[in-house]
Amino acid sequence: MEQQGQFRVTGVVLHRKDLSSSLRTLYLWCREKGPFWVFAPGSGRGKISRGYTEPLVWGEFHLYKSPRGIYLKVADLREDFWDFRKSPRKMREALQWAGLLKKNLLAKHPEDALLRVFYWSLILLREGAPLPPLRWRFLWKWLSLWGRAPALWRCEHCGKLLEENPAYTQGARTGFLCPLCGNSSGGLEATLVLQELRKAVMLSRSDFRNYSFTLTPLQWEEKTKILEELVSDRI
């Protein structure tokens, strides 16, 4: 982090906390800097638009670091996702993602690749992609960057590649098994489930947006809860 003085960062507001009618603190997540707290004085008196200090606002933030802390001087808006406020479901989902990130990211530790995943996932959310597969896609990509994503290409027991062979599973809380391991352990055939989970995370943004509307009803909620637990298990 910079020494005392002015500097600029680009990123997103993950969380805000009002300390008084004229002072709030922001938890910014910034490129090349990671997440950190800043003071936003005057945000209630018009010196800085309150809209620029709301969660999910992306922009360039002009900051000043003093011995007492880091202060926001000016915010240049890039994207505010303000239309989420017209859809409580989308707004709730986006804030849940932001809350998970705030809880699990290491302060002042850059996570630029994950920052990009978060941004493009919000774009897909705004474009109307179905929430259950989109939530899976976001969390799996997050865990993949941390090396903790459930294996979708190898047997969880023996490590054999799962290519054209049928895939099996022993339940929602396990990965996928090859025919040999699946049959020997009484697993259930789950080839279709595996194929759809793979497509949900591997397709490009435009292809996923179109493909997601054709997905068959799966136990997305149950699968996604496992990913949320894996995220939280990191700390």
PDB file of N, CA and C in Angstrom, residues 97-196:
ATOM      1  N   TRP A  97     -23.187 -12.337  -3.093  1.00  0.00           N
ATOM      2  CA  TRP A  97     -21.839 -12.572  -3.629  1.00  0.00           C
ATOM      3  C   TRP A  97     -20.849 -11.599  -3.000  1.00  0.00           C
ATOM      4  N   ALA A  98     -21.237 -10.317  -2.939  1.00  0.00           N
ATOM      5  CA  ALA A  98     -20.346  -9.313  -2.353  1.00  0.00           C
ATOM      6  C   ALA A  98     -20.062  -9.638  -0.887  1.00  0.00           C
ATOM      7  N   GLY A  99     -21.078 -10.112  -0.174  1.00  0.00           N
ATOM      8  CA  GLY A  99     -20.884 -10.470   1.229  1.00  0.00           C
ATOM      9  C   GLY A  99     -19.929 -11.647   1.400  1.00  0.00           C
ATOM     10  N   LEU A 100     -20.047 -12.649   0.530  1.00  0.00           N
ATOM     11  CA  LEU A 100     -19.123 -13.782   0.587  1.00  0.00           C
ATOM     12  C   LEU A 100     -17.693 -13.338   0.309  1.00  0.00           C
ATOM     13  N   LEU A 101     -17.538 -12.455  -0.650  1.00  0.00           N
ATOM     14  CA  LEU A 101     -16.203 -11.957  -0.976  1.00  0.00           C
ATOM     15  C   LEU A 101     -15.627 -11.157   0.185  1.00  0.00           C
ATOM     16  N   LYS A 102     -16.429 -10.276   0.762  1.00  0.00           N
ATOM     17  CA  LYS A 102     -15.963  -9.478   1.901  1.00  0.00           C
ATOM     18  C   LYS A 102     -15.517 -10.379   3.053  1.00  0.00           C
ATOM     19  N   LYS A 103     -16.255 -11.431   3.274  1.00  0.00           N
ATOM     20  CA  LYS A 103     -15.960 -12.324   4.393  1.00  0.00           C
ATOM     21  C   LYS A 103     -14.689 -13.128   4.169  1.00  0.00           C
ATOM     22  N   ASN A 104     -14.395 -13.495   2.933  1.00  0.00           N
ATOM     23  CA  ASN A 104     -13.346 -14.477   2.674  1.00  0.00           C
ATOM     24  C   ASN A 104     -12.081 -13.937   2.022  1.00  0.00           C
ATOM     25  N   LEU A 105     -12.134 -12.766   1.412  1.00  0.00           N
ATOM     26  CA  LEU A 105     -10.923 -12.201   0.822  1.00  0.00           C
ATOM     27  C   LEU A 105      -9.967 -11.732   1.914  1.00  0.00           C
ATOM     28  N   LEU A 106      -8.689 -11.871   1.647  1.00  0.00           N
ATOM     29  CA  LEU A 106      -7.673 -11.386   2.579  1.00  0.00           C
ATOM     30  C   LEU A 106      -7.441  -9.903   2.343  1.00  0.00           C
ATOM     31  N   ALA A 107      -7.472  -9.115   3.406  1.00  0.00           N
ATOM     32  CA  ALA A 107      -7.286  -7.674   3.280  1.00  0.00           C
ATOM     33  C   ALA A 107      -5.927  -7.357   2.657  1.00  0.00           C
ATOM     34  N   LYS A 108      -5.938  -6.411   1.722  1.00  0.00           N
ATOM     35  CA  LYS A 108      -4.733  -5.906   1.053  1.00  0.00           C
ATOM     36  C   LYS A 108      -3.986  -6.984   0.277  1.00  0.00           C
ATOM     37  N   HIS A 109      -4.696  -8.042  -0.093  1.00  0.00           N
ATOM     38  CA  HIS A 109      -4.100  -9.115  -0.901  1.00  0.00           C
ATOM     39  C   HIS A 109      -4.760  -9.095  -2.277  1.00  0.00           C
ATOM     40  N   PRO A 110      -4.025  -8.760  -3.342  1.00  0.00           N
ATOM     41  CA  PRO A 110      -4.638  -8.656  -4.680  1.00  0.00           C
ATOM     42  C   PRO A 110      -5.244  -9.974  -5.151  1.00  0.00           C
ATOM     43  N   GLU A 111      -6.410  -9.866  -5.754  1.00  0.00           N
ATOM     44  CA  GLU A 111      -7.101 -11.016  -6.362  1.00  0.00           C
ATOM     45  C   GLU A 111      -7.687 -10.538  -7.682  1.00  0.00           C
ATOM     46  N   ASP A 112      -6.825 -10.115  -8.612  1.00  0.00           N
ATOM     47  CA  ASP A 112      -7.313  -9.480  -9.830  1.00  0.00           C
ATOM     48  C   ASP A 112      -8.113 -10.420 -10.722  1.00  0.00           C
ATOM     49  N   ALA A 113      -7.701 -11.677 -10.819  1.00  0.00           N
ATOM     50  CA  ALA A 113      -8.440 -12.630 -11.652  1.00  0.00           C
ATOM     51  C   ALA A 113      -9.840 -12.844 -11.097  1.00  0.00           C
ATOM     52  N   LEU A 114      -9.962 -12.943  -9.788  1.00  0.00           N
ATOM     53  CA  LEU A 114     -11.270 -13.118  -9.167  1.00  0.00           C
ATOM     54  C   LEU A 114     -12.100 -11.853  -9.302  1.00  0.00           C
ATOM     55  N   LEU A 115     -11.460 -10.700  -9.259  1.00  0.00           N
ATOM     56  CA  LEU A 115     -12.173  -9.444  -9.458  1.00  0.00           C
ATOM     57  C   LEU A 115     -12.845  -9.429 -10.830  1.00  0.00           C
ATOM     58  N   ARG A 116     -12.136  -9.931 -11.849  1.00  0.00           N
ATOM     59  CA  ARG A 116     -12.726 -10.001 -13.193  1.00  0.00           C
ATOM     60  C   ARG A 116     -13.877 -11.000 -13.236  1.00  0.00           C
ATOM     61  N   VAL A 117     -13.741 -12.141 -12.566  1.00  0.00           N
ATOM     62  CA  VAL A 117     -14.822 -13.130 -12.510  1.00  0.00           C
ATOM     63  C   VAL A 117     -16.071 -12.508 -11.885  1.00  0.00           C
ATOM     64  N   PHE A 118     -15.888 -11.760 -10.813  1.00  0.00           N
ATOM     65  CA  PHE A 118     -17.014 -11.112 -10.140  1.00  0.00           C
ATOM     66  C   PHE A 118     -17.707 -10.123 -11.079  1.00  0.00           C
ATOM     67  N   TYR A 119     -16.931  -9.305 -11.764  1.00  0.00           N
ATOM     68  CA  TYR A 119     -17.522  -8.302 -12.654  1.00  0.00           C
ATOM     69  C   TYR A 119     -18.337  -8.951 -13.771  1.00  0.00           C
ATOM     70  N   TRP A 120     -17.762  -9.925 -14.465  1.00  0.00           N
ATOM     71  CA  TRP A 120     -18.471 -10.529 -15.589  1.00  0.00           C
ATOM     72  C   TRP A 120     -19.640 -11.392 -15.126  1.00  0.00           C
ATOM     73  N   SER A 121     -19.577 -11.897 -13.901  1.00  0.00           N
ATOM     74  CA  SER A 121     -20.733 -12.614 -13.355  1.00  0.00           C
ATOM     75  C   SER A 121     -21.872 -11.645 -13.090  1.00  0.00           C
ATOM     76  N   LEU A 122     -21.557 -10.445 -12.618  1.00  0.00           N
ATOM     77  CA  LEU A 122     -22.592  -9.426 -12.432  1.00  0.00           C
ATOM     78  C   LEU A 122     -23.199  -9.006 -13.764  1.00  0.00           C
ATOM     79  N   ILE A 123     -22.381  -8.946 -14.808  1.00  0.00           N
ATOM     80  CA  ILE A 123     -22.904  -8.623 -16.139  1.00  0.00           C
ATOM     81  C   ILE A 123     -23.903  -9.694 -16.577  1.00  0.00           C
ATOM     82  N   LEU A 124     -23.547 -10.963 -16.389  1.00  0.00           N
ATOM     83  CA  LEU A 124     -24.466 -12.048 -16.742  1.00  0.00           C
ATOM     84  C   LEU A 124     -25.744 -11.985 -15.910  1.00  0.00           C
ATOM     85  N   LEU A 125     -25.613 -11.620 -14.647  1.00  0.00           N
ATOM     86  CA  LEU A 125     -26.792 -11.485 -13.790  1.00  0.00           C
ATOM     87  C   LEU A 125     -27.695 -10.379 -14.323  1.00  0.00           C
ATOM     88  N   ARG A 126     -27.112  -9.276 -14.723  1.00  0.00           N
ATOM     89  CA  ARG A 126     -27.912  -8.177 -15.278  1.00  0.00           C
ATOM     90  C   ARG A 126     -28.582  -8.586 -16.585  1.00  0.00           C
ATOM     91  N   GLU A 127     -27.906  -9.421 -17.372  1.00  0.00           N
ATOM     92  CA  GLU A 127     -28.455  -9.833 -18.660  1.00  0.00           C
ATOM     93  C   GLU A 127     -29.539 -10.896 -18.523  1.00  0.00           C
ATOM     94  N   GLY A 128     -29.795 -11.363 -17.306  1.00  0.00           N
ATOM     95  CA  GLY A 128     -30.910 -12.264 -17.081  1.00  0.00           C
ATOM     96  C   GLY A 128     -30.587 -13.739 -17.065  1.00  0.00           C
ATOM     97  N   ALA A 129     -29.317 -14.121 -16.969  1.00  0.00           N
ATOM     98  CA  ALA A 129     -28.967 -15.542 -16.896  1.00  0.00           C
ATOM     99  C   ALA A 129     -29.617 -16.161 -15.664  1.00  0.00           C
ATOM    100  N   PRO A 130     -30.138 -17.381 -15.775  1.00  0.00           N
ATOM    101  CA  PRO A 130     -30.790 -18.036 -14.636  1.00  0.00           C
ATOM    102  C   PRO A 130     -29.856 -18.119 -13.435  1.00  0.00           C
ATOM    103  N   LEU A 131     -30.393 -17.807 -12.266  1.00  0.00           N
ATOM    104  CA  LEU A 131     -29.551 -17.680 -11.080  1.00  0.00           C
ATOM    105  C   LEU A 131     -28.872 -18.977 -10.634  1.00  0.00           C
ATOM    106  N   PRO A 132     -29.572 -20.111 -10.532  1.00  0.00           N
ATOM    107  CA  PRO A 132     -28.864 -21.287  -9.992  1.00  0.00           C
ATOM    108  C   PRO A 132     -27.609 -21.676 -10.775  1.00  0.00           C
ATOM    109  N   PRO A 133     -27.673 -21.836 -12.109  1.00  0.00           N
ATOM    110  CA  PRO A 133     -26.438 -22.166 -12.824  1.00  0.00           C
ATOM    111  C   PRO A 133     -25.427 -21.029 -12.824  1.00  0.00           C
ATOM    112  N   LEU A 134     -25.880 -19.777 -12.803  1.00  0.00           N
ATOM    113  CA  LEU A 134     -24.949 -18.647 -12.754  1.00  0.00           C
ATOM    114  C   LEU A 134     -24.225 -18.621 -11.413  1.00  0.00           C
ATOM    115  N   ARG A 135     -24.944 -18.898 -10.340  1.00  0.00           N
ATOM    116  CA  ARG A 135     -24.305 -18.946  -9.020  1.00  0.00           C
ATOM    117  C   ARG A 135     -23.255 -20.051  -8.977  1.00  0.00           C
ATOM    118  N   TRP A 136     -23.581 -21.205  -9.555  1.00  0.00           N
ATOM    119  CA  TRP A 136     -22.608 -22.295  -9.630  1.00  0.00           C
ATOM    120  C   TRP A 136     -21.375 -21.857 -10.408  1.00  0.00           C
ATOM    121  N   ARG A 137     -21.595 -21.230 -11.553  1.00  0.00           N
ATOM    122  CA  ARG A 137     -20.483 -20.790 -12.402  1.00  0.00           C
ATOM    123  C   ARG A 137     -19.568 -19.822 -11.647  1.00  0.00           C
ATOM    124  N   PHE A 138     -20.158 -18.838 -10.980  1.00  0.00           N
ATOM    125  CA  PHE A 138     -19.367 -17.855 -10.244  1.00  0.00           C
ATOM    126  C   PHE A 138     -18.545 -18.516  -9.134  1.00  0.00           C
ATOM    127  N   LEU A 139     -19.182 -19.347  -8.320  1.00  0.00           N
ATOM    128  CA  LEU A 139     -18.485 -19.964  -7.191  1.00  0.00           C
ATOM    129  C   LEU A 139     -17.441 -20.975  -7.652  1.00  0.00           C
ATOM    130  N   TRP A 140     -17.746 -21.745  -8.714  1.00  0.00           N
ATOM    131  CA  TRP A 140     -16.763 -22.728  -9.187  1.00  0.00           C
ATOM    132  C   TRP A 140     -15.527 -22.015  -9.737  1.00  0.00           C
ATOM    133  N   LYS A 141     -15.735 -20.943 -10.504  1.00  0.00           N
ATOM    134  CA  LYS A 141     -14.584 -20.200 -11.032  1.00  0.00           C
ATOM    135  C   LYS A 141     -13.770 -19.593  -9.891  1.00  0.00           C
ATOM    136  N   TRP A 142     -14.439 -19.109  -8.874  1.00  0.00           N
ATOM    137  CA  TRP A 142     -13.753 -18.579  -7.690  1.00  0.00           C
ATOM    138  C   TRP A 142     -12.896 -19.678  -7.063  1.00  0.00           C
ATOM    139  N   LEU A 143     -13.496 -20.811  -6.782  1.00  0.00           N
ATOM    140  CA  LEU A 143     -12.765 -21.910  -6.145  1.00  0.00           C
ATOM    141  C   LEU A 143     -11.658 -22.450  -7.037  1.00  0.00           C
ATOM    142  N   SER A 144     -11.872 -22.430  -8.342  1.00  0.00           N
ATOM    143  CA  SER A 144     -10.842 -22.897  -9.254  1.00  0.00           C
ATOM    144  C   SER A 144      -9.583 -22.032  -9.147  1.00  0.00           C
ATOM    145  N   LEU A 145      -9.769 -20.722  -9.016  1.00  0.00           N
ATOM    146  CA  LEU A 145      -8.625 -19.823  -8.848  1.00  0.00           C
ATOM    147  C   LEU A 145      -7.878 -20.103  -7.554  1.00  0.00           C
ATOM    148  N   TRP A 146      -8.581 -20.589  -6.544  1.00  0.00           N
ATOM    149  CA  TRP A 146      -7.958 -20.907  -5.255  1.00  0.00           C
ATOM    150  C   TRP A 146      -7.496 -22.366  -5.175  1.00  0.00           C
ATOM    151  N   GLY A 147      -7.708 -23.124  -6.267  1.00  0.00           N
ATOM    152  CA  GLY A 147      -7.295 -24.529  -6.269  1.00  0.00           C
ATOM    153  C   GLY A 147      -8.172 -25.439  -5.448  1.00  0.00           C
ATOM    154  N   ARG A 148      -9.437 -25.067  -5.251  1.00  0.00           N
ATOM    155  CA  ARG A 148     -10.330 -25.853  -4.394  1.00  0.00           C
ATOM    156  C   ARG A 148     -11.615 -26.274  -5.091  1.00  0.00           C
ATOM    157  N   ALA A 149     -11.731 -26.052  -6.363  1.00  0.00           N
ATOM    158  CA  ALA A 149     -12.970 -26.392  -7.077  1.00  0.00           C
ATOM    159  C   ALA A 149     -13.138 -27.901  -7.167  1.00  0.00           C
ATOM    160  N   PRO A 150     -14.367 -28.406  -7.016  1.00  0.00           N
ATOM    161  CA  PRO A 150     -14.610 -29.845  -7.189  1.00  0.00           C
ATOM    162  C   PRO A 150     -14.175 -30.307  -8.575  1.00  0.00           C
ATOM    163  N   ALA A 151     -13.550 -31.461  -8.629  1.00  0.00           N
ATOM    164  CA  ALA A 151     -13.055 -31.993  -9.902  1.00  0.00           C
ATOM    165  C   ALA A 151     -14.222 -32.359 -10.809  1.00  0.00           C
ATOM    166  N   LEU A 152     -14.163 -31.894 -12.051  1.00  0.00           N
ATOM    167  CA  LEU A 152     -15.191 -32.218 -13.034  1.00  0.00           C
ATOM    168  C   LEU A 152     -14.642 -33.045 -14.186  1.00  0.00           C
ATOM    169  N   TRP A 153     -13.349 -33.324 -14.160  1.00  0.00           N
ATOM    170  CA  TRP A 153     -12.740 -34.059 -15.265  1.00  0.00           C
ATOM    171  C   TRP A 153     -12.006 -35.321 -14.818  1.00  0.00           C
ATOM    172  N   ARG A 154     -11.895 -35.544 -13.526  1.00  0.00           N
ATOM    173  CA  ARG A 154     -11.220 -36.742 -13.027  1.00  0.00           C
ATOM    174  C   ARG A 154     -12.039 -37.401 -11.930  1.00  0.00           C
ATOM    175  N   CYS A 155     -11.900 -38.717 -11.832  1.00  0.00           N
ATOM    176  CA  CYS A 155     -12.576 -39.476 -10.787  1.00  0.00           C
ATOM    177  C   CYS A 155     -12.065 -39.029  -9.422  1.00  0.00           C
ATOM    178  N   GLU A 156     -12.979 -38.773  -8.517  1.00  0.00           N
ATOM    179  CA  GLU A 156     -12.590 -38.305  -7.189  1.00  0.00           C
ATOM    180  C   GLU A 156     -11.819 -39.366  -6.409  1.00  0.00           C
ATOM    181  N   HIS A 157     -12.064 -40.650  -6.709  1.00  0.00           N
ATOM    182  CA  HIS A 157     -11.413 -41.733  -5.957  1.00  0.00           C
ATOM    183  C   HIS A 157     -10.056 -42.127  -6.537  1.00  0.00           C
ATOM    184  N   CYS A 158      -9.996 -42.401  -7.840  1.00  0.00           N
ATOM    185  CA  CYS A 158      -8.763 -42.937  -8.427  1.00  0.00           C
ATOM    186  C   CYS A 158      -8.021 -41.945  -9.316  1.00  0.00           C
ATOM    187  N   GLY A 159      -8.644 -40.830  -9.647  1.00  0.00           N
ATOM    188  CA  GLY A 159      -7.990 -39.825 -10.466  1.00  0.00           C
ATOM    189  C   GLY A 159      -8.058 -40.077 -11.959  1.00  0.00           C
ATOM    190  N   LYS A 160      -8.761 -41.103 -12.403  1.00  0.00           N
ATOM    191  CA  LYS A 160      -8.872 -41.409 -13.828  1.00  0.00           C
ATOM    192  C   LYS A 160      -9.682 -40.328 -14.544  1.00  0.00           C
ATOM    193  N   LEU A 161      -9.255 -40.021 -15.771  1.00  0.00           N
ATOM    194  CA  LEU A 161      -9.978 -39.030 -16.550  1.00  0.00           C
ATOM    195  C   LEU A 161     -11.411 -39.478 -16.831  1.00  0.00           C
ATOM    196  N   LEU A 162     -12.347 -38.576 -16.677  1.00  0.00           N
ATOM    197  CA  LEU A 162     -13.746 -38.831 -17.000  1.00  0.00           C
ATOM    198  C   LEU A 162     -14.021 -38.232 -18.370  1.00  0.00           C
ATOM    199  N   GLU A 163     -13.852 -39.034 -19.397  1.00  0.00           N
ATOM    200  CA  GLU A 163     -14.016 -38.530 -20.753  1.00  0.00           C
ATOM    201  C   GLU A 163     -15.370 -38.952 -21.322  1.00  0.00           C
ATOM    202  N   GLU A 164     -15.384 -40.019 -22.109  1.00  0.00           N
ATOM    203  CA  GLU A 164     -16.635 -40.467 -22.705  1.00  0.00           C
ATOM    204  C   GLU A 164     -17.362 -41.480 -21.836  1.00  0.00           C
ATOM    205  N   ASN A 165     -16.715 -41.917 -20.776  1.00  0.00           N
ATOM    206  CA  ASN A 165     -17.323 -42.941 -19.927  1.00  0.00           C
ATOM    207  C   ASN A 165     -18.467 -42.369 -19.098  1.00  0.00           C
ATOM    208  N   PRO A 166     -19.417 -43.183 -18.726  1.00  0.00           N
ATOM    209  CA  PRO A 166     -20.456 -42.715 -17.805  1.00  0.00           C
ATOM    210  C   PRO A 166     -19.824 -42.262 -16.493  1.00  0.00           C
ATOM    211  N   ALA A 167     -20.412 -41.268 -15.885  1.00  0.00           N
ATOM    212  CA  ALA A 167     -19.942 -40.761 -14.597  1.00  0.00           C
ATOM    213  C   ALA A 167     -20.950 -41.130 -13.519  1.00  0.00           C
ATOM    214  N   TYR A 168     -20.453 -41.311 -12.312  1.00  0.00           N
ATOM    215  CA  TYR A 168     -21.291 -41.699 -11.191  1.00  0.00           C
ATOM    216  C   TYR A 168     -21.036 -40.761 -10.014  1.00  0.00           C
ATOM    217  N   THR A 169     -21.981 -40.743  -9.101  1.00  0.00           N
ATOM    218  CA  THR A 169     -21.813 -39.979  -7.873  1.00  0.00           C
ATOM    219  C   THR A 169     -22.479 -40.730  -6.736  1.00  0.00           C
ATOM    220  N   GLN A 170     -21.972 -40.491  -5.523  1.00  0.00           N
ATOM    221  CA  GLN A 170     -22.550 -41.133  -4.337  1.00  0.00           C
ATOM    222  C   GLN A 170     -23.456 -40.180  -3.577  1.00  0.00           C
ATOM    223  N   GLY A 171     -23.653 -39.012  -4.096  1.00  0.00           N
ATOM    224  CA  GLY A 171     -24.501 -38.045  -3.405  1.00  0.00           C
ATOM    225  C   GLY A 171     -24.056 -36.636  -3.687  1.00  0.00           C
ATOM    226  N   ALA A 172     -24.835 -35.687  -3.207  1.00  0.00           N
ATOM    227  CA  ALA A 172     -24.563 -34.284  -3.516  1.00  0.00           C
ATOM    228  C   ALA A 172     -23.242 -33.800  -2.947  1.00  0.00           C
ATOM    229  N   ARG A 173     -22.765 -34.409  -1.869  1.00  0.00           N
ATOM    230  CA  ARG A 173     -21.580 -33.914  -1.201  1.00  0.00           C
ATOM    231  C   ARG A 173     -20.298 -34.561  -1.700  1.00  0.00           C
ATOM    232  N   THR A 174     -20.379 -35.380  -2.729  1.00  0.00           N
ATOM    233  CA  THR A 174     -19.181 -36.002  -3.279  1.00  0.00           C
ATOM    234  C   THR A 174     -18.963 -35.530  -4.702  1.00  0.00           C
ATOM    235  N   GLY A 175     -17.755 -35.776  -5.206  1.00  0.00           N
ATOM    236  CA  GLY A 175     -17.464 -35.469  -6.591  1.00  0.00           C
ATOM    237  C   GLY A 175     -17.982 -36.568  -7.496  1.00  0.00           C
ATOM    238  N   PHE A 176     -17.374 -36.687  -8.672  1.00  0.00           N
ATOM    239  CA  PHE A 176     -17.829 -37.659  -9.655  1.00  0.00           C
ATOM    240  C   PHE A 176     -16.832 -38.806  -9.753  1.00  0.00           C
ATOM    241  N   LEU A 177     -17.371 -39.980 -10.077  1.00  0.00           N
ATOM    242  CA  LEU A 177     -16.588 -41.206 -10.076  1.00  0.00           C
ATOM    243  C   LEU A 177     -16.598 -41.853 -11.451  1.00  0.00           C
ATOM    244  N   CYS A 178     -15.514 -42.574 -11.764  1.00  0.00           N
ATOM    245  CA  CYS A 178     -15.447 -43.346 -13.000  1.00  0.00           C
ATOM    246  C   CYS A 178     -16.334 -44.583 -12.858  1.00  0.00           C
ATOM    247  N   PRO A 179     -16.617 -45.302 -13.962  1.00  0.00           N
ATOM    248  CA  PRO A 179     -17.491 -46.479 -13.880  1.00  0.00           C
ATOM    249  C   PRO A 179     -16.993 -47.524 -12.871  1.00  0.00           C
ATOM    250  N   LEU A 180     -15.680 -47.756 -12.824  1.00  0.00           N
ATOM    251  CA  LEU A 180     -15.163 -48.767 -11.908  1.00  0.00           C
ATOM    252  C   LEU A 180     -15.408 -48.385 -10.457  1.00  0.00           C
ATOM    253  N   CYS A 181     -15.045 -47.173 -10.082  1.00  0.00           N
ATOM    254  CA  CYS A 181     -15.236 -46.726  -8.703  1.00  0.00           C
ATOM    255  C   CYS A 181     -16.722 -46.529  -8.387  1.00  0.00           C
ATOM    256  N   GLY A 182     -17.476 -46.032  -9.376  1.00  0.00           N
ATOM    257  CA  GLY A 182     -18.892 -45.803  -9.143  1.00  0.00           C
ATOM    258  C   GLY A 182     -19.667 -47.082  -8.923  1.00  0.00           C
ATOM    259  N   ASN A 183     -19.398 -48.097  -9.740  1.00  0.00           N
ATOM    260  CA  ASN A 183     -20.104 -49.367  -9.587  1.00  0.00           C
ATOM    261  C   ASN A 183     -19.708 -50.086  -8.311  1.00  0.00           C
ATOM    262  N   SER A 184     -18.442 -50.012  -7.951  1.00  0.00           N
ATOM    263  CA  SER A 184     -17.968 -50.731  -6.768  1.00  0.00           C
ATOM    264  C   SER A 184     -18.475 -50.115  -5.475  1.00  0.00           C
ATOM    265  N   SER A 185     -18.824 -48.833  -5.526  1.00  0.00           N
ATOM    266  CA  SER A 185     -19.282 -48.161  -4.315  1.00  0.00           C
ATOM    267  C   SER A 185     -20.792 -47.899  -4.327  1.00  0.00           C
ATOM    268  N   GLY A 186     -21.489 -48.442  -5.313  1.00  0.00           N
ATOM    269  CA  GLY A 186     -22.939 -48.260  -5.372  1.00  0.00           C
ATOM    270  C   GLY A 186     -23.368 -46.867  -5.761  1.00  0.00           C
ATOM    271  N   GLY A 187     -22.559 -46.197  -6.587  1.00  0.00           N
ATOM    272  CA  GLY A 187     -22.888 -44.840  -6.997  1.00  0.00           C
ATOM    273  C   GLY A 187     -24.023 -44.787  -8.004  1.00  0.00           C
ATOM    274  N   LEU A 188     -24.613 -43.611  -8.142  1.00  0.00           N
ATOM    275  CA  LEU A 188     -25.700 -43.389  -9.082  1.00  0.00           C
ATOM    276  C   LEU A 188     -25.164 -42.749 -10.354  1.00  0.00           C
ATOM    277  N   GLU A 189     -25.676 -43.177 -11.496  1.00  0.00           N
ATOM    278  CA  GLU A 189     -25.237 -42.641 -12.780  1.00  0.00           C
ATOM    279  C   GLU A 189     -25.600 -41.151 -12.862  1.00  0.00           C
ATOM    280  N   ALA A 190     -24.614 -40.324 -13.226  1.00  0.00           N
ATOM    281  CA  ALA A 190     -24.821 -38.868 -13.203  1.00  0.00           C
ATOM    282  C   ALA A 190     -24.125 -38.189 -14.370  1.00  0.00           C
ATOM    283  N   THR A 191     -24.102 -38.841 -15.523  1.00  0.00           N
ATOM    284  CA  THR A 191     -23.389 -38.288 -16.670  1.00  0.00           C
ATOM    285  C   THR A 191     -23.985 -36.962 -17.115  1.00  0.00           C
ATOM    286  N   LEU A 192     -25.319 -36.873 -17.188  1.00  0.00           N
ATOM    287  CA  LEU A 192     -25.966 -35.642 -17.637  1.00  0.00           C
ATOM    288  C   LEU A 192     -25.670 -34.495 -16.677  1.00  0.00           C
ATOM    289  N   VAL A 193     -25.735 -34.771 -15.391  1.00  0.00           N
ATOM    290  CA  VAL A 193     -25.443 -33.736 -14.403  1.00  0.00           C
ATOM    291  C   VAL A 193     -24.029 -33.197 -14.595  1.00  0.00           C
ATOM    292  N   LEU A 194     -23.068 -34.103 -14.766  1.00  0.00           N
ATOM    293  CA  LEU A 194     -21.675 -33.698 -14.948  1.00  0.00           C
ATOM    294  C   LEU A 194     -21.512 -32.858 -16.207  1.00  0.00           C
ATOM    295  N   GLN A 195     -22.146 -33.271 -17.299  1.00  0.00           N
ATOM    296  CA  GLN A 195     -22.035 -32.525 -18.552  1.00  0.00           C
ATOM    297  C   GLN A 195     -22.545 -31.095 -18.400  1.00  0.00           C
ATOM    298  N   GLU A 196     -23.648 -30.932 -17.701  1.00  0.00           N
ATOM    299  CA  GLU A 196     -24.219 -29.597 -17.557  1.00  0.00           C
ATOM    300  C   GLU A 196     -23.401 -28.732 -16.602  1.00  0.00           C
TER     301      GLU A 196
END
